[in-house]
XYZ file of C-alpha atoms in Angstrom:
654
model
C 114.367 95.616 86.647
C 115.629 98.195 84.509
C 113.441 99.870 83.101
C 113.048 100.241 79.328
C 112.493 103.367 77.341
C 108.881 101.587 76.463
C 108.309 101.981 80.239
C 109.075 105.447 80.813
C 107.117 106.883 77.392
C 104.185 105.180 78.821
C 104.945 106.040 82.312
C 105.220 109.845 80.856
C 101.883 109.297 79.211
C 100.086 109.036 82.599
C 100.903 112.197 83.661
C 99.705 115.666 83.137
C 101.771 118.307 82.407
C 102.106 120.125 85.617
C 103.067 117.072 87.108
C 105.553 117.429 83.572
C 106.516 120.647 84.297
C 107.236 119.046 88.617
C 109.361 116.303 86.956
C 111.435 118.438 85.848
C 112.369 121.201 87.812
C 113.050 118.172 90.123
C 115.734 116.274 87.592
C 117.436 119.973 87.167
C 118.077 120.003 91.488
C 119.138 117.484 91.728
C 121.549 117.650 88.063
C 122.536 120.967 90.476
C 122.664 119.905 93.469
C 125.316 116.794 92.582
C 127.707 119.627 92.848
C 126.673 122.550 95.166
C 127.731 122.872 98.631
C 124.418 123.672 101.595
C 124.654 125.818 103.766
C 123.273 123.938 106.860
C 122.301 126.358 109.354
C 124.401 126.528 112.376
C 122.455 125.506 115.496
C 122.656 126.996 119.368
C 121.042 126.184 122.602
C 118.911 123.367 120.027
C 116.460 121.294 123.012
C 113.891 118.917 123.060
C 111.184 119.198 124.902
C 108.058 117.184 123.098
C 108.382 114.543 125.373
C 105.391 112.036 126.903
C 103.457 113.535 129.568
C 104.694 111.729 132.958
C 103.177 108.830 133.749
C 102.671 107.640 129.923
C 105.154 104.499 129.842
C 103.759 103.440 133.093
C 99.855 102.763 131.801
C 101.643 99.935 129.526
C 100.286 96.796 130.038
C 102.437 93.834 131.775
C 102.182 91.986 128.612
C 102.382 93.663 125.198
C 104.962 95.523 127.391
C 107.058 91.288 128.098
C 106.477 90.234 123.956
C 108.051 94.172 123.923
C 111.627 93.563 125.365
C 111.111 89.991 124.151
C 111.524 91.474 120.975
C 114.919 93.995 121.468
C 115.831 91.019 123.420
C 115.717 89.495 120.037
C 117.640 92.537 118.505
C 120.109 93.069 121.172
C 120.936 89.622 120.211
C 121.211 90.046 116.526
C 118.298 88.434 114.683
C 115.583 90.188 112.646
C 112.935 89.077 109.752
C 112.153 91.221 107.543
C 110.209 89.738 103.817
C 110.832 86.162 105.247
C 114.488 86.391 105.598
C 115.548 85.803 108.122
C 119.449 87.727 109.422
C 122.259 88.169 112.051
C 123.861 90.479 111.100
C 122.235 93.067 113.113
C 124.303 93.287 116.057
C 126.993 95.153 113.673
C 124.598 95.920 110.308
C 125.876 96.508 107.235
C 123.459 99.429 106.691
C 124.092 99.242 102.182
C 123.770 95.115 102.323
C 120.878 92.944 100.748
C 120.398 89.426 102.301
C 118.519 88.001 100.143
C 120.876 88.556 97.287
C 124.332 88.539 98.954
C 124.615 92.260 96.289
C 125.812 95.471 98.243
C 123.971 98.092 96.445
C 126.875 100.167 94.600
C 128.488 104.043 96.359
C 127.414 107.306 95.387
C 126.164 109.834 94.495
C 121.879 109.323 95.637
C 120.155 110.563 92.322
C 122.684 108.415 90.032
C 121.898 104.322 91.933
C 119.769 101.866 89.984
C 117.681 101.114 92.681
C 115.576 99.108 90.866
C 118.107 96.956 89.383
C 118.739 94.335 91.343
C 121.917 92.887 89.656
C 123.689 96.197 91.165
C 122.270 96.500 93.852
C 120.012 94.076 95.246
C 116.320 93.886 96.474
C 115.780 97.381 97.123
C 112.874 96.591 100.281
C 115.617 94.493 102.097
C 118.134 97.181 102.038
C 115.451 99.982 103.387
C 112.824 98.674 105.552
C 115.679 98.153 108.442
C 117.340 101.396 107.632
C 113.325 103.100 108.745
C 115.366 102.410 111.760
C 111.678 101.286 113.309
C 113.998 98.551 115.117
C 115.024 101.648 116.811
C 112.366 102.668 118.218
C 111.498 98.792 119.630
C 114.313 99.081 120.900
C 114.101 102.924 122.629
C 110.658 101.761 124.317
C 112.411 98.359 125.870
C 114.845 101.467 127.313
C 111.381 103.134 128.209
C 109.213 99.939 129.662
C 112.453 98.858 131.328
C 114.927 101.351 132.597
C 118.140 99.470 130.367
C 120.951 101.879 129.382
C 121.832 97.918 127.076
C 118.701 99.465 125.200
C 119.827 103.253 124.282
C 123.747 102.445 124.154
C 122.825 100.243 121.501
C 120.479 102.691 119.620
C 123.512 105.341 119.778
C 125.694 103.241 118.109
C 123.301 102.398 114.726
C 122.539 105.739 114.614
C 125.964 107.237 114.900
C 126.598 103.254 113.141
C 124.088 105.217 110.272
C 124.871 108.639 110.243
C 128.336 107.950 109.610
C 128.080 105.733 106.356
C 125.058 107.157 105.000
C 126.696 110.869 103.835
C 123.391 113.332 102.798
C 123.004 112.724 98.899
C 125.012 110.036 99.407
C 124.124 105.759 98.344
C 121.116 104.148 98.491
C 119.288 105.096 100.715
C 118.609 109.292 100.279
C 116.968 108.125 96.736
C 113.324 107.489 97.631
C 111.234 109.613 99.711
C 108.745 107.523 102.193
C 112.425 106.222 103.497
C 113.657 109.085 104.694
C 109.654 110.111 105.918
C 109.144 107.363 107.833
C 112.739 107.420 109.275
C 112.463 110.991 110.346
C 108.890 109.541 112.437
C 111.292 106.922 113.923
C 113.619 109.395 115.128
C 112.135 112.031 116.845
C 110.327 108.979 118.255
C 114.094 107.570 119.083
C 114.647 111.050 120.739
C 111.724 110.871 122.679
C 111.714 107.140 124.644
C 115.011 108.124 125.063
C 114.653 110.647 127.074
C 115.766 109.836 130.494
C 118.948 108.272 129.368
C 122.463 110.504 129.875
C 122.959 110.766 127.259
C 120.001 111.027 124.293
C 120.255 115.028 125.011
C 124.526 114.198 123.657
C 122.868 111.736 120.809
C 121.235 114.184 119.223
C 120.534 118.084 119.991
C 124.154 119.165 121.230
C 125.853 116.231 118.245
C 126.190 118.536 115.175
C 126.537 115.754 112.906
C 122.801 114.781 113.848
C 121.453 117.468 113.592
C 123.460 117.813 109.543
C 120.917 113.667 109.037
C 117.325 116.388 110.347
C 117.826 119.930 108.256
C 119.067 117.676 104.941
C 115.898 115.389 105.833
C 113.917 117.836 105.433
C 115.264 120.139 103.222
C 115.015 116.937 100.608
C 111.104 115.841 102.113
C 110.443 119.907 100.576
C 112.853 119.456 97.228
C 110.985 116.317 95.831
C 107.898 115.373 96.841
C 105.840 113.214 95.588
C 103.808 114.642 92.454
C 100.773 113.874 90.134
C 100.300 110.413 89.544
C 103.206 109.242 92.348
C 100.587 111.663 95.556
C 99.772 108.403 97.229
C 101.368 106.472 100.441
C 104.183 108.301 99.553
C 102.892 111.624 100.036
C 100.940 110.663 103.115
C 104.554 109.700 104.811
C 107.107 112.765 103.470
C 104.439 115.099 105.219
C 104.230 113.408 108.241
C 107.855 113.250 108.301
C 109.220 116.656 108.018
C 106.255 117.470 109.863
C 107.173 115.239 113.171
C 109.860 116.257 112.289
C 110.473 119.902 111.718
C 107.470 120.125 115.463
C 110.241 118.630 117.098
C 112.916 119.270 116.205
C 112.218 122.346 115.107
C 115.603 124.085 116.257
C 116.564 125.146 112.627
C 115.275 129.033 110.988
C 112.857 127.388 108.805
C 110.936 124.343 111.668
C 108.098 126.882 111.186
C 108.300 127.262 107.542
C 108.865 123.801 106.821
C 106.083 122.733 109.526
C 103.590 124.987 107.786
C 104.051 123.450 104.378
C 104.483 120.303 105.475
C 100.555 120.273 107.735
C 99.200 121.150 104.779
C 100.427 118.774 102.343
C 99.412 116.049 104.556
C 95.188 117.854 105.413
C 95.538 117.689 101.317
C 96.641 114.655 100.712
C 95.453 112.491 103.562
C 91.587 113.999 102.663
C 93.074 112.636 98.836
C 94.528 109.623 99.806
C 91.214 108.295 101.582
C 87.110 108.473 100.289
C 85.002 110.171 102.464
C 83.369 106.667 103.050
C 86.280 106.741 105.077
C 88.570 103.713 102.479
C 91.718 104.460 101.431
C 91.306 105.808 97.939
C 94.138 102.782 96.632
C 91.986 99.983 97.898
C 95.094 98.129 98.968
C 94.016 97.153 102.792
C 97.643 97.304 103.881
C 98.731 101.090 102.361
C 94.784 102.276 104.819
C 96.650 101.143 107.500
C 99.574 102.636 106.040
C 98.693 105.895 105.300
C 95.802 105.485 109.212
C 99.611 105.112 111.010
C 100.813 107.535 109.766
C 97.943 110.378 109.905
C 97.621 109.322 113.611
C 101.095 110.463 114.134
C 101.789 112.885 112.901
C 98.235 113.616 114.501
C 99.822 113.227 118.186
C 103.319 115.323 116.929
C 100.545 118.720 116.323
C 98.778 118.376 119.932
C 101.670 118.105 121.848
C 103.213 121.112 120.548
C 99.648 123.071 120.013
C 99.663 123.417 116.514
C 96.078 123.590 114.889
C 95.247 121.765 112.490
C 92.102 121.860 110.018
C 89.584 119.987 111.267
C 89.078 117.585 107.630
C 93.102 116.350 109.667
C 90.329 114.448 113.122
C 87.158 113.987 110.554
C 89.137 111.611 107.716
C 91.394 109.570 110.124
C 88.028 109.015 112.219
C 86.214 108.114 109.020
C 89.264 105.878 108.481
C 88.948 104.053 111.952
C 85.401 104.232 111.345
C 85.864 102.492 108.223
C 88.278 99.635 108.726
C 85.908 98.516 111.908
C 83.046 98.229 109.761
C 84.823 95.838 107.188
C 87.093 93.527 109.678
C 86.189 90.733 109.748
C 85.532 88.490 113.442
C 88.581 88.488 113.780
C 89.435 91.440 113.055
C 91.652 90.497 110.001
C 90.456 93.306 107.102
C 90.420 92.900 103.590
C 93.479 90.723 101.562
C 93.007 93.744 99.225
C 95.926 95.060 96.911
C 99.424 95.789 96.840
C 100.280 94.745 100.443
C 103.685 95.411 101.602
C 103.804 94.485 105.549
C 104.480 98.707 105.098
C 104.208 100.588 109.012
C 104.237 104.019 109.829
C 105.477 103.618 113.993
C 106.950 100.456 115.493
C 106.937 99.695 119.535
C 105.480 96.792 119.688
C 107.189 93.206 119.640
C 106.369 90.453 117.817
C 102.481 89.024 117.944
C 100.716 92.683 118.674
C 97.607 92.045 116.049
C 97.376 95.278 113.297
C 94.604 96.259 113.628
C 93.126 94.944 116.823
C 96.168 97.901 117.824
C 95.066 100.748 115.558
C 90.857 99.829 116.652
C 92.654 100.639 119.586
C 93.882 104.003 119.440
C 90.776 104.672 117.793
C 88.920 103.496 120.765
C 91.094 105.638 122.196
C 91.147 109.084 120.423
C 87.332 109.064 118.879
C 85.261 106.955 121.012
C 84.109 103.585 120.071
C 80.747 102.882 118.196
C 78.868 100.485 119.771
C 78.847 98.490 116.695
C 82.998 98.556 116.377
C 84.109 94.929 117.157
C 85.825 93.857 120.617
C 89.055 94.401 121.083
C 90.637 92.819 123.975
C 94.283 92.648 123.489
C 96.692 94.833 124.959
C 99.763 97.222 122.907
C 101.919 99.639 123.643
C 101.565 101.762 121.263
C 97.616 102.884 121.799
C 98.304 104.170 126.151
C 101.487 106.712 124.405
C 99.707 108.016 121.163
C 96.430 108.593 123.261
C 98.720 109.945 126.553
C 99.904 112.475 122.593
C 96.851 113.315 121.287
C 93.670 115.327 122.696
C 90.202 113.637 122.719
C 88.024 113.982 120.323
C 85.313 116.129 122.243
C 86.814 117.837 122.215
C 87.454 119.185 119.036
C 83.980 119.980 118.907
C 82.731 115.808 118.110
C 79.366 116.285 117.963
C 78.872 117.908 115.098
C 80.371 113.814 113.369
C 77.588 112.135 111.869
C 79.655 109.241 112.399
C 77.645 105.268 111.524
C 74.603 104.234 113.510
C 74.969 100.459 112.221
C 77.829 98.672 111.305
C 78.213 99.075 107.113
C 78.631 96.936 104.882
C 79.151 98.889 101.103
C 80.816 102.094 100.692
C 79.943 102.792 97.417
C 82.500 105.192 96.606
C 84.745 101.769 97.185
C 82.708 99.834 95.343
C 84.213 97.233 98.098
C 80.809 95.375 99.872
C 80.815 93.565 102.759
C 78.266 90.365 103.244
C 78.414 88.453 106.920
C 76.537 85.705 107.919
C 75.910 83.648 111.216
C 79.080 81.186 112.919
C 82.087 84.214 111.498
C 81.177 84.052 108.063
C 82.683 87.182 105.472
C 82.436 87.508 102.299
C 83.723 90.379 100.605
C 82.761 91.811 97.619
C 84.896 94.222 94.621
C 83.413 95.937 92.617
C 85.555 99.017 92.967
C 87.141 101.500 91.244
C 91.266 99.788 89.886
C 93.028 101.901 92.342
C 94.242 105.169 92.280
C 95.761 108.198 90.190
C 96.275 107.771 87.015
C 98.856 104.265 87.298
C 96.924 102.656 90.207
C 100.589 101.539 91.079
C 99.721 99.413 94.107
C 96.186 97.532 91.686
C 95.386 94.930 91.326
C 93.503 92.911 88.226
C 90.872 91.800 90.281
C 87.813 93.307 89.083
C 84.624 92.286 90.769
C 87.224 89.675 92.993
C 85.359 87.858 95.851
C 87.364 86.746 99.310
C 85.342 84.332 101.421
C 86.333 83.422 104.955
C 84.111 81.680 107.918
C 86.164 82.311 111.666
C 88.554 84.507 109.959
C 90.049 81.433 108.087
C 90.375 82.248 104.504
C 88.256 79.782 102.483
C 88.499 81.950 98.685
C 91.417 84.066 99.535
C 93.091 87.196 97.797
C 96.774 85.099 97.490
C 98.531 89.172 98.672
C 101.331 89.487 96.763
C 104.159 88.148 97.502
C 106.795 91.418 96.037
C 108.119 94.275 93.552
C 110.536 94.066 92.389
C 113.452 91.837 90.862
C 110.643 89.191 89.653
C 108.687 89.959 86.572
C 106.748 86.480 86.238
C 105.878 86.459 91.072
C 104.228 89.727 90.575
C 102.130 89.925 86.682
C 100.791 86.407 88.234
C 99.848 88.552 92.260
C 98.411 91.045 89.925
C 96.756 89.614 87.643
C 93.085 88.714 86.443
C 93.897 84.321 87.196
C 95.571 85.450 90.121
C 92.174 86.192 91.477
C 88.608 84.844 92.367
C 87.477 86.051 89.385
C 86.644 85.423 85.439
C 89.376 85.372 82.792
C 88.745 86.059 79.114
C 90.097 85.367 75.861
C 93.649 84.853 78.440
C 93.735 88.146 79.579
C 93.991 90.918 82.184
C 91.262 93.552 82.776
C 93.546 96.114 83.216
C 96.144 96.214 81.387
C 99.808 97.168 83.372
C 103.145 98.530 82.292
C 104.590 97.772 84.443
C 104.682 96.842 87.997
C 104.192 100.265 89.455
C 102.542 101.690 85.863
C 98.194 100.336 84.554
C 97.945 102.093 81.080
C 94.215 100.920 81.155
C 91.856 100.979 83.690
C 88.540 97.807 83.863
C 85.792 100.695 85.082
C 83.256 98.360 87.467
C 80.567 99.890 88.819
C 78.244 97.973 91.533
C 74.329 97.073 90.198
C 72.602 95.875 93.542
C 73.186 95.676 96.524
C 71.393 94.491 100.222
C 73.394 93.566 103.083
C 70.377 93.976 105.404
C 70.664 89.869 106.093
C 72.891 89.892 107.978
C 74.549 87.387 110.135
C 70.982 86.753 112.380
C 69.104 85.608 108.733
C 67.816 86.524 105.688
C 69.709 86.745 102.085
C 72.204 89.274 101.673
C 72.198 89.946 98.326
C 75.421 92.295 95.699
C 75.578 92.686 92.061
C 78.541 94.369 89.232
C 80.039 94.724 85.632
C 83.060 95.671 84.424
C 84.038 96.383 81.038
C 87.963 95.307 80.896
C 87.443 93.488 77.963
C 86.954 94.865 74.323
C 83.483 93.968 72.694
C 81.780 91.738 75.862
C 80.946 92.889 79.939
C 81.028 91.008 82.849
C 78.577 90.986 85.554
C 78.623 89.097 88.398
C 75.601 88.415 91.004
C 76.621 86.490 95.086
C 74.320 85.976 97.225
C 74.736 85.147 101.052
C 72.136 82.932 102.913
C 71.939 82.365 106.630
C 69.697 79.961 107.111
C 71.209 77.337 104.304
C 74.600 79.187 104.811
C 75.044 78.912 101.491
C 77.283 82.068 98.922
C 76.330 81.845 95.390
C 77.967 82.769 92.710
C 76.765 83.801 89.255
C 79.566 85.135 87.267
C 77.839 85.965 82.999
C 79.413 87.950 80.492
C 77.890 89.546 77.760
C 78.610 90.224 74.080
C 80.891 88.615 72.004
C 82.231 86.389 74.734
C 85.729 83.803 74.450
C 87.681 81.732 76.340
C 87.289 81.041 79.889
C 89.432 81.087 82.914
C 87.412 81.272 85.989
C 89.576 81.364 88.976
C 88.883 79.806 92.884
C 91.935 80.201 94.783
C 91.740 78.349 98.735
C 93.422 79.444 101.627
C 96.696 77.574 102.306
C 94.933 75.829 105.570
C 92.185 74.220 103.104
C 92.623 70.690 101.931
C 90.134 69.457 98.687
C 88.985 66.764 97.189
C 88.328 67.945 93.284
C 85.383 65.371 92.179
C 84.583 65.647 88.343
C 82.795 69.639 88.804
C 82.772 69.137 93.339
C 85.582 70.094 95.510
C 85.226 68.696 99.107
C 87.090 70.892 101.544
C 88.288 70.544 104.632
C 90.200 72.521 107.401
C 91.131 72.989 111.167
C 90.540 76.206 113.734
C 91.060 76.009 116.725
C 91.086 71.969 116.837
C 88.014 71.695 114.946
C 87.284 70.609 112.575
C 85.099 72.317 109.536
C 84.123 71.302 105.909
C 82.487 72.774 102.923
C 81.124 71.746 99.715
C 81.585 73.076 96.699
C 79.788 73.362 93.656
C 80.496 73.976 90.418
C 79.820 75.318 86.716
C 79.564 71.939 85.151
C 80.002 73.652 81.396
C 83.837 74.430 82.472
C 86.852 71.615 82.504
C 88.182 71.153 86.078
C 91.383 71.666 87.845
C 93.075 71.731 90.466
C 96.733 73.399 90.630
C 99.064 73.570 93.572
C 102.320 74.835 93.921
C 103.096 75.497 89.873
C 105.550 77.739 88.786
C 105.907 77.821 84.996
C 103.522 79.696 84.466
C 102.875 80.342 88.944
C 99.730 79.440 89.945
C 98.089 78.021 92.683
C 100.493 80.061 95.347
C 99.455 82.756 98.296
C 101.429 85.221 100.594
C 100.979 85.533 104.233
C 103.345 88.700 103.096
C 105.713 90.784 101.253
C 109.086 87.739 100.546
C 106.990 85.194 101.066
C 104.575 82.546 99.577
C 103.200 79.334 100.222
C 101.247 76.714 98.249
C 97.706 76.530 98.139
C 95.865 74.609 95.697
C 94.109 76.925 92.834
C 90.348 75.557 91.042
C 90.696 76.911 87.418
C 87.344 76.256 85.501
C 88.002 76.495 81.445
C 85.568 76.549 79.073
C 83.876 78.963 76.477
C 81.488 82.010 76.988
C 78.888 82.703 74.021
C 76.863 84.807 75.765
C 74.366 83.048 75.675
C 74.534 81.231 79.706
C 76.244 81.727 83.130
C 78.446 80.540 84.950
C 76.865 79.181 89.163
C 78.914 78.217 92.103
C 77.994 77.282 95.463
C 79.892 77.326 98.892
C 77.881 75.843 101.362
C 79.190 75.600 104.325
C 78.446 72.392 107.076
C 77.765 73.135 110.385
């Protein structure tokens, strides 16, 4: 995907003067660095002291250790899967090869590599993901748990191979700050987890090549931070990686300055990326998880080496953890809102480990659980490692912090409301901002959409993300209004896209009323909101969940000029649907038990079922980045003249 001149003009229009000045300075610096030969600081007597406390690894549960070792053995055999693509070349990887397209990224000065152009580079996320080196933290963790030096030797071989193939400022792995930040964090944990291995010092602190790579990574991050309209989760990852490296690898004359600068940046961006309620401002749940993981990892580094952090850092992470505990369903699944690309901050666990349960377990260990938190029974590797490094929150004045006395159902600043009914009925209603910052990079055109589950099963589903680069048709579909459980007017999205990570006009939503007190034990919970994304018209939606009848009612109104309507309801991949007229009978299986519901759709519209269509795309569900599968979408077409509402009723059977 190459960017046109029009895209650059649209992108420029979303920047302020300060950002434009900063980016101009970045451009000049990149040109100067092409020929400038930097002086690498001379490092002597370097030591690594940021080790795990004695006994930490022994506290890892046998089940978590078993999953970890199974995953490590799979990696040792050369097998890995990224974004739906299986590769078997991990024993001796080509760091620039994309197995999805078969292309190999070109060599050259980093800032001249057209990494967005799939025809030249391949799928850059496939190439980048391996070089985040999070599979190496898994192998290093397997060494720490088992003492088997095969894992350590494989890690060392791959790091030496990567360092040799990716000279500083050359190639695709030196083009994106988030990649450098996460890679630095991985290296810190690799060194920590290999501490008992005799070759650890020779691989890192006594190795001039490693020193050179670490210094150049930190120099890059200090010079080219994500700015202005791009200061989203990328800025947090850059600061967290820089901070972790300057704490653990504090061998350079500039380490203290880099550490202090990174901590200031981390504190600012953690606050900037997070609502006061604790939800992530990008309104993309997976980035909530990424930012929380990065923040906790950075906090662990600070506490381990005794660097004081501003109280706001712990407070933001506490609020994020409480917010996560509040919004998950009965199976600990959070909303599927906005973009999701399977990005993680720190990976030391095997396949099958529940990311969200792991984060809640870490939150319980670090901050303490509240009585209304959902129970977490599964064990993981990461929680005892982080908990061993982070000081207990009580020591940081936790008594002065007010936490929710009961489970919140409405987050006013984020415009997110969760209605809950009996038997795990869960409904997420979206009445919040379009996205974060002027470009809202990871937002979808999903204002007033709903997402409904029954005992953790997607019934009315958010279809997900599927892709970022290289497939513009699919990128547009999965971000579109039609691609969500909401109403499209006159064939247009509510917000205007200017590119794959750029929105030039944002629909403004506002919640009109909410009452989540009904809850699963009885009564009726309600929500209503509206948005102004359509010229000359306002879309208003009301949702009611009645516990006694296990009934969800959705009423849509178009106020103003009106126009041609398409009302979409996307069913989860486990749901079978039989549509007759304006009624759909829904069936699915959960834990071997047959479940069913009836969906009565507005009779004023003509209803059709779509599944797995490609021209244009319609009827798809993306369970993870790079993966999609057919699912049924029900679309009603007709006309709204402002004089009538469209009522949809979903009734769950006993």
